Each structure stands twice: as structure tokens, then as C-alpha cells.
PDB file of C-alpha atoms in Angstrom:
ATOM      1  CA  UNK A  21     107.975 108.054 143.036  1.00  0.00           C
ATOM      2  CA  UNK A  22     111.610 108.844 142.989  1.00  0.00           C
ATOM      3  CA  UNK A  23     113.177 109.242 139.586  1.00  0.00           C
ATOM      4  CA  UNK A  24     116.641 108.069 138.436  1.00  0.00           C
ATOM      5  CA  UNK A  25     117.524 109.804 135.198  1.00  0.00           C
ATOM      6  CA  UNK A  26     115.612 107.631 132.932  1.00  0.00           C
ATOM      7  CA  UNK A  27     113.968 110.650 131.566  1.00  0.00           C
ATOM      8  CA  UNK A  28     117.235 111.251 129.804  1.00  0.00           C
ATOM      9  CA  UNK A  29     117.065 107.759 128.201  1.00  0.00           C
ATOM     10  CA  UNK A  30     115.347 108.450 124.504  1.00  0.00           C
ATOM     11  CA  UNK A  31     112.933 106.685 122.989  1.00  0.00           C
ATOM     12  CA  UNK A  32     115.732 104.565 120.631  1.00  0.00           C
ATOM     13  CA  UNK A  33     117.572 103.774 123.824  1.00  0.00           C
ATOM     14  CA  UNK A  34     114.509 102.265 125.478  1.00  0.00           C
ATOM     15  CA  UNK A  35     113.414  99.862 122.508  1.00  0.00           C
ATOM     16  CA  UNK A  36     117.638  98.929 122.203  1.00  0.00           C
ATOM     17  CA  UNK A  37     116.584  97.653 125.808  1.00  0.00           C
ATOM     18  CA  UNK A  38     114.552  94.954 124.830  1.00  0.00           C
ATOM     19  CA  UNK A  39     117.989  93.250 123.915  1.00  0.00           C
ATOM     20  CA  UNK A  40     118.885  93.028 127.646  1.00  0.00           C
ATOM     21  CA  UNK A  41     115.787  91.771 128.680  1.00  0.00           C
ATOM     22  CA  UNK A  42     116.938  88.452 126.803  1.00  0.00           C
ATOM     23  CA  UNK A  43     120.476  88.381 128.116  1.00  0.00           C
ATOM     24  CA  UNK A  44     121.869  87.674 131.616  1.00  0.00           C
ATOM     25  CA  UNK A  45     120.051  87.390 134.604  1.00  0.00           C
ATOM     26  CA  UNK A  46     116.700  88.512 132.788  1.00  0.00           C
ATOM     27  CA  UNK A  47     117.126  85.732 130.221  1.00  0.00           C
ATOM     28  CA  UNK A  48     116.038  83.099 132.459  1.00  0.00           C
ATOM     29  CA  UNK A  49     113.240  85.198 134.033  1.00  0.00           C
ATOM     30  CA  UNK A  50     109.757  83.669 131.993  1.00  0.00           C
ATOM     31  CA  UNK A  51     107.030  85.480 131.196  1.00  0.00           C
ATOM     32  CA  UNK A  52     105.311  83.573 128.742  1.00  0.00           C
ATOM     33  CA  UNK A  53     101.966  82.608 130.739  1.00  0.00           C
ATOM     34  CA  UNK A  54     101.577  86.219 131.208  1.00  0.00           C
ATOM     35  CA  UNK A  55     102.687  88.188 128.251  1.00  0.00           C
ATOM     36  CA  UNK A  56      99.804  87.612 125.898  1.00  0.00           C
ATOM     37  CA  UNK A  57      98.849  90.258 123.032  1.00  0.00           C
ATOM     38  CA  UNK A  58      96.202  92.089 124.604  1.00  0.00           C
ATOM     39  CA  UNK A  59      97.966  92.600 127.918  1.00  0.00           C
ATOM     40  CA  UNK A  60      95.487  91.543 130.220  1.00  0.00           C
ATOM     41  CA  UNK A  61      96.438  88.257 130.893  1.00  0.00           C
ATOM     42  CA  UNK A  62      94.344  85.102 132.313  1.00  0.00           C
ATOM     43  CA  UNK A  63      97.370  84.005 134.646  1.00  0.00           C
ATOM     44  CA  UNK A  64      96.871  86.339 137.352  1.00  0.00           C
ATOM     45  CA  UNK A  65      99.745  89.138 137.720  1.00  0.00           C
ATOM     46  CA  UNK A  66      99.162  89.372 141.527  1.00  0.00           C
ATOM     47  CA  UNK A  67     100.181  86.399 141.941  1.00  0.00           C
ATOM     48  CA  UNK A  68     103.275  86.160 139.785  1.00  0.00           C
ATOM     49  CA  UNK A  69     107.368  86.653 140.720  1.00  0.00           C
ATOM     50  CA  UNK A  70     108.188  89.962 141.296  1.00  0.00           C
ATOM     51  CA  UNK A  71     111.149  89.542 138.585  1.00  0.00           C
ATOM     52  CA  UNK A  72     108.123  88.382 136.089  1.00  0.00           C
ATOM     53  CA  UNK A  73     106.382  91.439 136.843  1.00  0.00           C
ATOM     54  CA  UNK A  74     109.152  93.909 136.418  1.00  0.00           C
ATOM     55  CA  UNK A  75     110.569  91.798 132.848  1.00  0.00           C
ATOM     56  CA  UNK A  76     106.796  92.174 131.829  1.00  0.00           C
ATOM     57  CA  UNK A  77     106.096  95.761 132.876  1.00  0.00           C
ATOM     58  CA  UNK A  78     109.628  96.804 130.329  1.00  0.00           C
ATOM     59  CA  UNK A  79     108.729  94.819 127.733  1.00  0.00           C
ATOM     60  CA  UNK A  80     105.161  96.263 127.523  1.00  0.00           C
ATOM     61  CA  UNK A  81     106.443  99.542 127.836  1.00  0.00           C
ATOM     62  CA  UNK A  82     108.880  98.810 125.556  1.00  0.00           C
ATOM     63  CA  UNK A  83     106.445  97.230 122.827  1.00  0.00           C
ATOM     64  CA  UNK A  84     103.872 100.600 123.464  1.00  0.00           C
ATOM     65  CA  UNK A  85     107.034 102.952 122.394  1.00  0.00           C
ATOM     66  CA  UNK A  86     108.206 100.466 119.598  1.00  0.00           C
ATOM     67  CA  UNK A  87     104.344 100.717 118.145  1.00  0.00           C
ATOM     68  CA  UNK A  88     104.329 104.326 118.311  1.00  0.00           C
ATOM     69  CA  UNK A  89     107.319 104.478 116.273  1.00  0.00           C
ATOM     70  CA  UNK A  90     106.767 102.114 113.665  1.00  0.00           C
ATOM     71  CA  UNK A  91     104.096 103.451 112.133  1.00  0.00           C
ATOM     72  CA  UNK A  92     104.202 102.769 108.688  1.00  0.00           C
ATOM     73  CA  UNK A  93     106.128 105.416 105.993  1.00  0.00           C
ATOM     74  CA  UNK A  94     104.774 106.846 103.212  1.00  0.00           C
ATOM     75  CA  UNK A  95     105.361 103.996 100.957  1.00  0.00           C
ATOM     76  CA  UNK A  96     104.227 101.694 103.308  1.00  0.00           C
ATOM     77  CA  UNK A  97     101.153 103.088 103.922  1.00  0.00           C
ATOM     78  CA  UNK A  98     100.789 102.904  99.298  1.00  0.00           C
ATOM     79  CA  UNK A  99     101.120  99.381 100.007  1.00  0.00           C
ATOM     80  CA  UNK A 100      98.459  98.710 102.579  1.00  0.00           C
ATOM     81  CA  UNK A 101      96.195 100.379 100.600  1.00  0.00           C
ATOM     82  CA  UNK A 102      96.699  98.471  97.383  1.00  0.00           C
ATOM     83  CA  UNK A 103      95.654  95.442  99.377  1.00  0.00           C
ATOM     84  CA  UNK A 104      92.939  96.938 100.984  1.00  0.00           C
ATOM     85  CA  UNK A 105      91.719  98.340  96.964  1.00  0.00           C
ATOM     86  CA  UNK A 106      92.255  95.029  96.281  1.00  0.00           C
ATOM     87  CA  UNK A 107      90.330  93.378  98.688  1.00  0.00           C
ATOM     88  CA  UNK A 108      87.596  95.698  98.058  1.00  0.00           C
ATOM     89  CA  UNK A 109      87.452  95.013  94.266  1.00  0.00           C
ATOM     90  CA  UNK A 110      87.184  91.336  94.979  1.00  0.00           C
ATOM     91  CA  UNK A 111      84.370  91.426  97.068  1.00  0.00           C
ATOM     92  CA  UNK A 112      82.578  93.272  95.158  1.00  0.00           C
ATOM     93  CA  UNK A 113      83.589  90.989  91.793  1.00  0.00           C
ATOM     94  CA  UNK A 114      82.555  88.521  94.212  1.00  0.00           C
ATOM     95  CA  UNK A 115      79.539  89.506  95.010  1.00  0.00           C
ATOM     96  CA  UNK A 116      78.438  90.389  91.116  1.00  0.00           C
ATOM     97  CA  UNK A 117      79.041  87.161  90.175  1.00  0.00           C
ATOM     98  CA  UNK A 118      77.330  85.509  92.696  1.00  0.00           C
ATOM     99  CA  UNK A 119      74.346  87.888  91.728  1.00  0.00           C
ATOM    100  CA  UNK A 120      73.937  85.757  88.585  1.00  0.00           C
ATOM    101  CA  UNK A 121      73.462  82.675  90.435  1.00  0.00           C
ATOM    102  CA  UNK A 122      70.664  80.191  89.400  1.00  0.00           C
ATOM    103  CA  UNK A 123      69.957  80.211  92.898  1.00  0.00           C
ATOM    104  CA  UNK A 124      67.305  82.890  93.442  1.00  0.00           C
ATOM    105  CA  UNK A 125      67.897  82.863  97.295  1.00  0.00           C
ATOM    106  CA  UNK A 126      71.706  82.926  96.586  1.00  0.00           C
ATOM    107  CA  UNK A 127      70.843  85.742  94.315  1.00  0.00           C
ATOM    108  CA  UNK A 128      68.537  87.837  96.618  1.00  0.00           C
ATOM    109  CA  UNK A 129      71.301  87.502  99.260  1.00  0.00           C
ATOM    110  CA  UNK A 130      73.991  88.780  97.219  1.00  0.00           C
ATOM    111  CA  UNK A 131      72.027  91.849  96.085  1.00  0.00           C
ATOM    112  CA  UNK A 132      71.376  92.707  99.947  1.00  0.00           C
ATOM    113  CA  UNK A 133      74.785  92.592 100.453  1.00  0.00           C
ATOM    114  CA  UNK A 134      75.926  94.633  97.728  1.00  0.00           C
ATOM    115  CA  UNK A 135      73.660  97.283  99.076  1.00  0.00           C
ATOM    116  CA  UNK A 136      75.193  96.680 102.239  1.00  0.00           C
ATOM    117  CA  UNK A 137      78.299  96.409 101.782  1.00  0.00           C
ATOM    118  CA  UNK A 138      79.942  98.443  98.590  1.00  0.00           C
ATOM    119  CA  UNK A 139      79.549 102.191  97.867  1.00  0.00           C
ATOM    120  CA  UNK A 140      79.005 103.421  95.175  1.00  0.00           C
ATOM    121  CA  UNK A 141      78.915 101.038  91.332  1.00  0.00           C
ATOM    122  CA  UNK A 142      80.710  98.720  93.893  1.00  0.00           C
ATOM    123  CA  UNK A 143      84.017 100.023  94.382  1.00  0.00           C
ATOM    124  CA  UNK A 144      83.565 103.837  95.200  1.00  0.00           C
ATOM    125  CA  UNK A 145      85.354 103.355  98.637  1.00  0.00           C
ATOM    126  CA  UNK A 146      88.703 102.583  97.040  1.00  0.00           C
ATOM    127  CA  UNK A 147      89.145 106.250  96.438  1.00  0.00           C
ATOM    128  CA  UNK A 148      88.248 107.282 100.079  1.00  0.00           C
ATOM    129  CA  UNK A 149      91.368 108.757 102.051  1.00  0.00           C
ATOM    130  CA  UNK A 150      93.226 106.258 104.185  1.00  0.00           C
ATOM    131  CA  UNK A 151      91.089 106.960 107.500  1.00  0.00           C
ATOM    132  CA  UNK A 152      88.086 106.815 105.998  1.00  0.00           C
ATOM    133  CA  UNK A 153      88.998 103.435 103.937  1.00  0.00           C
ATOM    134  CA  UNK A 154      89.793 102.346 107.612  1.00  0.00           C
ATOM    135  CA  UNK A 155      86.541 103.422 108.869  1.00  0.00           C
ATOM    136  CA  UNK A 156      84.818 102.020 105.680  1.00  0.00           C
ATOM    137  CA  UNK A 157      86.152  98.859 106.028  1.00  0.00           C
ATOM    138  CA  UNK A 158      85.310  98.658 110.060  1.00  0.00           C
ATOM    139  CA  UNK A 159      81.692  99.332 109.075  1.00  0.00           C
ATOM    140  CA  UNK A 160      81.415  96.500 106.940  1.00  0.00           C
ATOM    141  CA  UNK A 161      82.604  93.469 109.016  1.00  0.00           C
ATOM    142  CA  UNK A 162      80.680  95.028 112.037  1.00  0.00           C
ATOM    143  CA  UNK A 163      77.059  95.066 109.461  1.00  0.00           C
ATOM    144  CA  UNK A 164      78.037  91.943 107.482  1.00  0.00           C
ATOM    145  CA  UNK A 165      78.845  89.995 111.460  1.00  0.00           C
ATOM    146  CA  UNK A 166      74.952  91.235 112.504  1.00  0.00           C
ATOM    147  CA  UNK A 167      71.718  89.965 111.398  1.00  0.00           C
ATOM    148  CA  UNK A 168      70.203  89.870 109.168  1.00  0.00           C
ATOM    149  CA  UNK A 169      73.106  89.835 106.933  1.00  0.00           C
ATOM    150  CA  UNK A 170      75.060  87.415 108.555  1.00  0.00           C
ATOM    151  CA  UNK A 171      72.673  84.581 107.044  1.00  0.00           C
ATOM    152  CA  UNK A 172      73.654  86.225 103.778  1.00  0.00           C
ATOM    153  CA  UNK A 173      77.106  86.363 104.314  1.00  0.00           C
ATOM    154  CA  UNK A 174      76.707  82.227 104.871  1.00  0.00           C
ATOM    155  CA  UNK A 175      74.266  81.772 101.882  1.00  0.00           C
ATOM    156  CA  UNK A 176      76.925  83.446  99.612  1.00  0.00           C
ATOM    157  CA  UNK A 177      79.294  82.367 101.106  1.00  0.00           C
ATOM    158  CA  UNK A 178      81.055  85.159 101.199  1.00  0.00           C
ATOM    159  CA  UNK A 179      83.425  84.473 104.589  1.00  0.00           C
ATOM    160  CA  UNK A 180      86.906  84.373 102.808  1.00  0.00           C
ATOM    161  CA  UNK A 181      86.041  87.588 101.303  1.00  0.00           C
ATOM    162  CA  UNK A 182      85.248  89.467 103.874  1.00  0.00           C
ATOM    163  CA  UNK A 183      88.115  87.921 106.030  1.00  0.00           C
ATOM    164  CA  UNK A 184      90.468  89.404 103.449  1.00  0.00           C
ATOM    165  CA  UNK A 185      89.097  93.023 103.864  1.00  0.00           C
ATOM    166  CA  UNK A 186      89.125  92.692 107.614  1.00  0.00           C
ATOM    167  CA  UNK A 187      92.444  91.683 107.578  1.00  0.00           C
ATOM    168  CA  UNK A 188      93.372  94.347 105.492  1.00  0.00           C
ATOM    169  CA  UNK A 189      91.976  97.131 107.209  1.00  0.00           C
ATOM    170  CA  UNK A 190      93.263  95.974 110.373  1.00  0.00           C
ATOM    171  CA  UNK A 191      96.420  96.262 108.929  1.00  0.00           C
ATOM    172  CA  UNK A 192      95.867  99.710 107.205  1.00  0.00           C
ATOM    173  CA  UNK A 193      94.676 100.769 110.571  1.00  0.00           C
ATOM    174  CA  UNK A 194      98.216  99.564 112.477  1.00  0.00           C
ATOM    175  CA  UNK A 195     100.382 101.583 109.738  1.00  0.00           C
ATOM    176  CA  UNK A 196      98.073 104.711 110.286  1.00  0.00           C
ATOM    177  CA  UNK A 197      98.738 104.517 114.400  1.00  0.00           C
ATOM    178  CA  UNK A 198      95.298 103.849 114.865  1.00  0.00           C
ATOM    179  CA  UNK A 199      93.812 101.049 117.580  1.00  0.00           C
ATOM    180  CA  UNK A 200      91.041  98.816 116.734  1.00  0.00           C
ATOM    181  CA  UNK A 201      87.598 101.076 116.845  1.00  0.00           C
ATOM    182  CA  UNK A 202      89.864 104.201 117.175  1.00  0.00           C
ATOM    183  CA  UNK A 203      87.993 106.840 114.718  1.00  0.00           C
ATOM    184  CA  UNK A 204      91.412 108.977 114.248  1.00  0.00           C
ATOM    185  CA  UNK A 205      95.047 108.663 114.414  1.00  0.00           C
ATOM    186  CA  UNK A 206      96.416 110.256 117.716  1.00  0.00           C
ATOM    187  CA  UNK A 207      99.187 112.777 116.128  1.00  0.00           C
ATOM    188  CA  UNK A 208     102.524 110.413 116.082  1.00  0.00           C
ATOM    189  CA  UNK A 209     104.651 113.247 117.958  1.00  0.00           C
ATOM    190  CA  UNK A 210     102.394 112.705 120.909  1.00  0.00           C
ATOM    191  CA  UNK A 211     102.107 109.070 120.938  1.00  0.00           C
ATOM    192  CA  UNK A 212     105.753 108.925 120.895  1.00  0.00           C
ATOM    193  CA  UNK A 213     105.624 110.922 124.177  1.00  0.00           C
ATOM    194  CA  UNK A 214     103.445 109.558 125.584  1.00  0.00           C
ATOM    195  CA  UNK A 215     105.153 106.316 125.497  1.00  0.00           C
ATOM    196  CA  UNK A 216     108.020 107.226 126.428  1.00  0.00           C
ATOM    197  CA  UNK A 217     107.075 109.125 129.513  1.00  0.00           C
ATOM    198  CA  UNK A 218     105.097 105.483 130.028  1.00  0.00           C
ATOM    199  CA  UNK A 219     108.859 103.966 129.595  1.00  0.00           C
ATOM    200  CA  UNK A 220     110.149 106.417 132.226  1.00  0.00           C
ATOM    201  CA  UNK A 221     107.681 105.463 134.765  1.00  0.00           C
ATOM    202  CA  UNK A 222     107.842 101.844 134.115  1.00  0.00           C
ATOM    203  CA  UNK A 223     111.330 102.090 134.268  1.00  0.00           C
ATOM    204  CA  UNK A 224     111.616 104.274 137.535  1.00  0.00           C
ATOM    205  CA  UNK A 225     109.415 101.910 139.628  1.00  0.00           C
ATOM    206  CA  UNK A 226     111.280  98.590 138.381  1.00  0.00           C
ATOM    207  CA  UNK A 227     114.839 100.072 139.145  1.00  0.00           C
ATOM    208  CA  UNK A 228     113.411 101.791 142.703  1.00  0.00           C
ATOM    209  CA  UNK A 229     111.658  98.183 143.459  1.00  0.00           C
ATOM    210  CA  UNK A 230     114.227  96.111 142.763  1.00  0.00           C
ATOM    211  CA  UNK A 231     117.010  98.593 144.675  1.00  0.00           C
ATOM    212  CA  UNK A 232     115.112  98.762 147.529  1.00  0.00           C
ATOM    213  CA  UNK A 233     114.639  95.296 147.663  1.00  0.00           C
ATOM    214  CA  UNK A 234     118.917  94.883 147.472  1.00  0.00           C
ATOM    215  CA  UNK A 235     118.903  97.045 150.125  1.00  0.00           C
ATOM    216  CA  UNK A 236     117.254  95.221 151.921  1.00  0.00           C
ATOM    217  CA  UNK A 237     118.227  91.569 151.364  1.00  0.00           C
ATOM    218  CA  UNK A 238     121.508  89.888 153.035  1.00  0.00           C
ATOM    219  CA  UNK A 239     124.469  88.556 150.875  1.00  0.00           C
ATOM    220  CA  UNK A 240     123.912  85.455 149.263  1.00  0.00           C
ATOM    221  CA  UNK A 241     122.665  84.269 146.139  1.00  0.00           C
ATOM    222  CA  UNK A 242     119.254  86.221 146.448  1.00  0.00           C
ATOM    223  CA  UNK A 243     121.366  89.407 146.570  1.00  0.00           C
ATOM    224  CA  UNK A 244     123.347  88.561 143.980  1.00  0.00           C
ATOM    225  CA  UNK A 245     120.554  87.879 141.810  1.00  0.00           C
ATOM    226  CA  UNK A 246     118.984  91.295 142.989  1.00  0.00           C
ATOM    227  CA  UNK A 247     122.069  93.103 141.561  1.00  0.00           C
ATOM    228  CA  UNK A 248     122.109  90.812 137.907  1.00  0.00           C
ATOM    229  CA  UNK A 249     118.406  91.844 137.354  1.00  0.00           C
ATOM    230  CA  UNK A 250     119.725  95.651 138.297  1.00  0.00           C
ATOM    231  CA  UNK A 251     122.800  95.665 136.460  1.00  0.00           C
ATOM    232  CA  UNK A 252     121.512  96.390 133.319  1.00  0.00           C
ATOM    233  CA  UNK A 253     119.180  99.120 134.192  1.00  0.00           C
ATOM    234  CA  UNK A 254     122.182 101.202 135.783  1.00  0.00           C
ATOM    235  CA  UNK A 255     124.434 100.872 132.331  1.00  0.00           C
ATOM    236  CA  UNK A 256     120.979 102.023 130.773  1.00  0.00           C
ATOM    237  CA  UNK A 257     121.766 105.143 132.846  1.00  0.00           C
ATOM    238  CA  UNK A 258     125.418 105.050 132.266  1.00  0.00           C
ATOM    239  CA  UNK A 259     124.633 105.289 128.379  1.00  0.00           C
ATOM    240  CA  UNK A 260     122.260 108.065 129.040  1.00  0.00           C
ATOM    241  CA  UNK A 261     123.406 111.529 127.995  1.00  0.00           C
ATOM    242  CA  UNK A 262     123.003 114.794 130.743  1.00  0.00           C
ATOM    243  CA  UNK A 263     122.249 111.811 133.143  1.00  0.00           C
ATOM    244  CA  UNK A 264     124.352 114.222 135.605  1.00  0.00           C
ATOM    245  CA  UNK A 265     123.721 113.379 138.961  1.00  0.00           C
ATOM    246  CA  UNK A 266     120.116 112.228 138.705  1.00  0.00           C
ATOM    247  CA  UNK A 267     120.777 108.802 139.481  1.00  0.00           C
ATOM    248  CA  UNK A 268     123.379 109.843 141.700  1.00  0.00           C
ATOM    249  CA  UNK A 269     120.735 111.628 144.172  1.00  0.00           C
ATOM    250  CA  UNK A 270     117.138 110.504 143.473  1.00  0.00           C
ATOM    251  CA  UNK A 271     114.762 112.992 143.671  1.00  0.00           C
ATOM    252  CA  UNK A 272     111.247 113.481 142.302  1.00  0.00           C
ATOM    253  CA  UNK A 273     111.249 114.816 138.792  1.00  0.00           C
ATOM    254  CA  UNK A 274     108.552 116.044 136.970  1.00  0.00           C
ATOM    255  CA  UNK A 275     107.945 114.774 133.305  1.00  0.00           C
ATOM    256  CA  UNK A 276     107.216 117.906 131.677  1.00  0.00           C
ATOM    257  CA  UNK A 277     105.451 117.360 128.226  1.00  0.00           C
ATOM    258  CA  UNK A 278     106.139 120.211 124.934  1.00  0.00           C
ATOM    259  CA  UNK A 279     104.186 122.958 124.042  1.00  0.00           C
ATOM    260  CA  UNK A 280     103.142 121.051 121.212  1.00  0.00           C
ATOM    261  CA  UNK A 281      99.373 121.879 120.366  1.00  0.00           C
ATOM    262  CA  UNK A 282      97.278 119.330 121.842  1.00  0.00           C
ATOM    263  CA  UNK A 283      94.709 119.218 119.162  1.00  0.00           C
ATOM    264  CA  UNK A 284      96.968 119.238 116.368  1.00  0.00           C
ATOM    265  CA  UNK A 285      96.483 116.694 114.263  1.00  0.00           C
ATOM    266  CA  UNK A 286      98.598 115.559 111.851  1.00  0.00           C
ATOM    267  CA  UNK A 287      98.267 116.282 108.287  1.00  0.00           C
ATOM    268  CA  UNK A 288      95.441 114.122 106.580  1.00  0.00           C
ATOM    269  CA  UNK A 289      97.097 110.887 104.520  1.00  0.00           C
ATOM    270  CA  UNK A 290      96.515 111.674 100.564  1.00  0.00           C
ATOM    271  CA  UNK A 291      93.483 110.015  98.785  1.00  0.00           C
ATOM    272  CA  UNK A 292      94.475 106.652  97.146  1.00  0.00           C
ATOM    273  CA  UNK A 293      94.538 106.866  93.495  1.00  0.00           C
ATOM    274  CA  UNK A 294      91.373 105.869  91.027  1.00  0.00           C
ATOM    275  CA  UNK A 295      90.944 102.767  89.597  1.00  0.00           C
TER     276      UNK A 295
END
């Protein structure tokens, strides 16, 4: 694939270009039956626009690089886990209560569940380091979702609870960088590359697709429209710094990644603080 200088464009510059997909020519380009969270969408892409491809292939990229950066700071990262404590704590207050019941069969089930379910006196997993709390907490909806605890779960009723600590570890897992089932946090320094050589490739094919297509259509309105869609991708370049005469003279580049140590990892997130 040719190459245009877009691996001059950094990883800010690409997410600011989520702006221009809105504006212009793009803005009336729809792709709302297609871009759905998961990115595998029902509507079938094959059979879509070309423009609604391309507007759909940036934005995806874009979104990729914009979750590789946001992962959560420091503080943010305190704050998840007080919820996720927190969520713990009440399930297992919960689930002590409900161990009292009258009920004997209400009783039973809450018992099984606490076995289940909470480490320790009950809230032992609180103090667990951020990836394990993660891991912790994917354990439990995956046991407490099976039989035979599932019928407990329902005799307990114990739905709301566990909804809360799935919920919270999902989101303790986004601010860590980590993807649903993912057992460890890819180092952020790589992510971030890899995304944004993802941008760069996206962003090559859309701006060689849609030139060759001007090149190839007559004057008219279809043309024009060829050239609004393009427009803002060549000011993308324009912005670029040392773009020098890469999108002058295509030619194939090669996306060269660091010498960063592949199986570095970065530095374990501290412990969360005792009850």
C-alpha cells in the first residue's frame, strides 16, 4: 500500500480528527446502522457506501487510539477501586444478612454463596492489587452466572448485587487498559503504538481509495464530492510536521516500531488500602 505521510501525524492529531469527521462533506455521510460498540456490525459492511466505509474505518481507528490513551490516571484508578471495595463489602453484608433468614433454603443458599463468592471473613479481596481485584471480580459473575449457583443467586436474590460488582469491575478493568477476559494489561506505550500504526494504515488506504477514485471520475458533482470527502485528509497532512515530500511522492514506507522491550510490562498498580 502506498503511504502518504500519515506516519508523521501523532497520535493527538489523529483523535483531533474525529472533529472533521462531523463537519463538511463527512457530516452528512451516516454510519449509524453500522457503527455499533463491538464493531462487528449486523448491517453488512460489504454492502455499504464506500464513503460509509471509509467514515467508519477513521472513526474506529480513531476510537482504538482514543482508548489506548485514556486509560485512567492514578487517581482515577483510587476511584474505581473504592467502588469496586464498595461493591464488594455490600455483597458480602448482603449476603450475611440474608444468612439469618427464617428461610432455611434462603439460608443454605446464601452460605453456598458466601463460600463461593467472598475470600477470605468476606471481604479479603478488597486488598488484592488492581489486576487481581479485576480478575477476582471476573471469577465471580462467571461462577455465580453457572449452575448450581445461579438458582442461589435467584433464591437470594442476590441479582442487584452482583450487577453492581460486575459493573464495577468492568469499569476497573477499562481504566487499567484491559479488554473483557484479558488476564493483563498490554503495557500502555505499546498499545498506543499499536494504534496508531492501526491509524496510519486506516488512514493510508481511505486517502489512496478515495484519490484514486478522483482520478478516476469525470467533473461533476460526484467529483466534487470525491474532493470534499478528501479535503480534510490532505490539511491532516498539511498540519503534519517533517511531512516533507511524503505526500508529495507516495512511496511505500515501512512503519518501523521502537526498541522498546516487548515483554516489558508496566509497573504493577499499588495494592488498595485495608479496610
Amino acid at each position: 500500500m502506498a503511504s502518504y505521510g500519515y506516519s508523521f501525524v501523532t497520535d493527538k492529531a489523529f483523535s483531533a480528527f474525529a472533529r472533521d469527521l462531523e463537519q463538511g462533506a463527512w457530516k452528512s455521510v451516516s454510519i449509524a446502522k453500522v457503527d455499533v460498540p463491538n464493531r462487528v456490525p449486523t448491517a453488512l459492511l460489504l454492502e455499504a457506501p464506500k464513503p460509509v466505509i471509509w467514515k467508519v474505518r477513521a472513526v474506529w481507528s480513531i476510537a482504538a487510539l482514543d482508548e489506548a490513551l485514556g486509560v485512567a490516571s492514578a487517581a482515577a484508578l483510587a476511584e474505581l477501586d473504592t467502588e469496586w471495595d464498595a461493591s464488594q463489602r455490600a455483597l458480602h453484608l448482603f449476603l450475611a444478612s440474608t444468612a439469618e433468614s427464617k428461610d432455611p433454603a434462603q439460608r443454605d443458599a446464601a452460605v453456598r454463596l458466601r463460600g463461593a463468592l467472598l475470600a477470605g471473613a468476606g471481604t479479603e479481596q478488597t486488598r488484592y492489587t488492581y489486576d487481581a481485584e479485576v480478575d477476582y471480580g471476573w471469577h465471580q459473575i462467571s461462577v455465580a452466572s453457572k449452575a448450581p449457583l445461579a438458582a442461589d443467586v435467584k433464591k437470594v436474590g442476590a441479582g442487584p448485587h452482583l450487577r453492581r460488582v460486575e459493573e464495577a469491575t468492568e469499569a476497573l478493568a477499562k481504566g487499567l487498559g484491559r479488554s473483557s477476559g484479558q488476564k493483563r494489561a498490554v503495557a500502555r506505550s505499546k498499545r498506543i503504538r499499536e494504534a496508531v500504526v492501526a491509524c496510519t494504515q486506516a488512514f493510508n488506504a481511505i486517502h489512496e481509495d478515495i484519490g484514486w477514485l478522483i482520478e478516476h471520475t469525470p467533473s461533476g458533482k460526484h467529483r466534487e464530492l470525491l474532493e470534499a470527502l478528501h479535503a480534510p485528509f490532505l490539511a491532516l497532512l498539511e498540519r503534519s510536521p517533517q511531512r516533507g515530500a511524503a505526500a508529495a511522492a507516495p512511496e511505500e514506507e515501512e512503519v518501523v516500531e521502537d526498541a522498546e522491550d516487548e515483554g516489558a510490562e508496566e509497573p504493577e498498580a499499588p495494592e488498595s488500602a485495608p479496610e
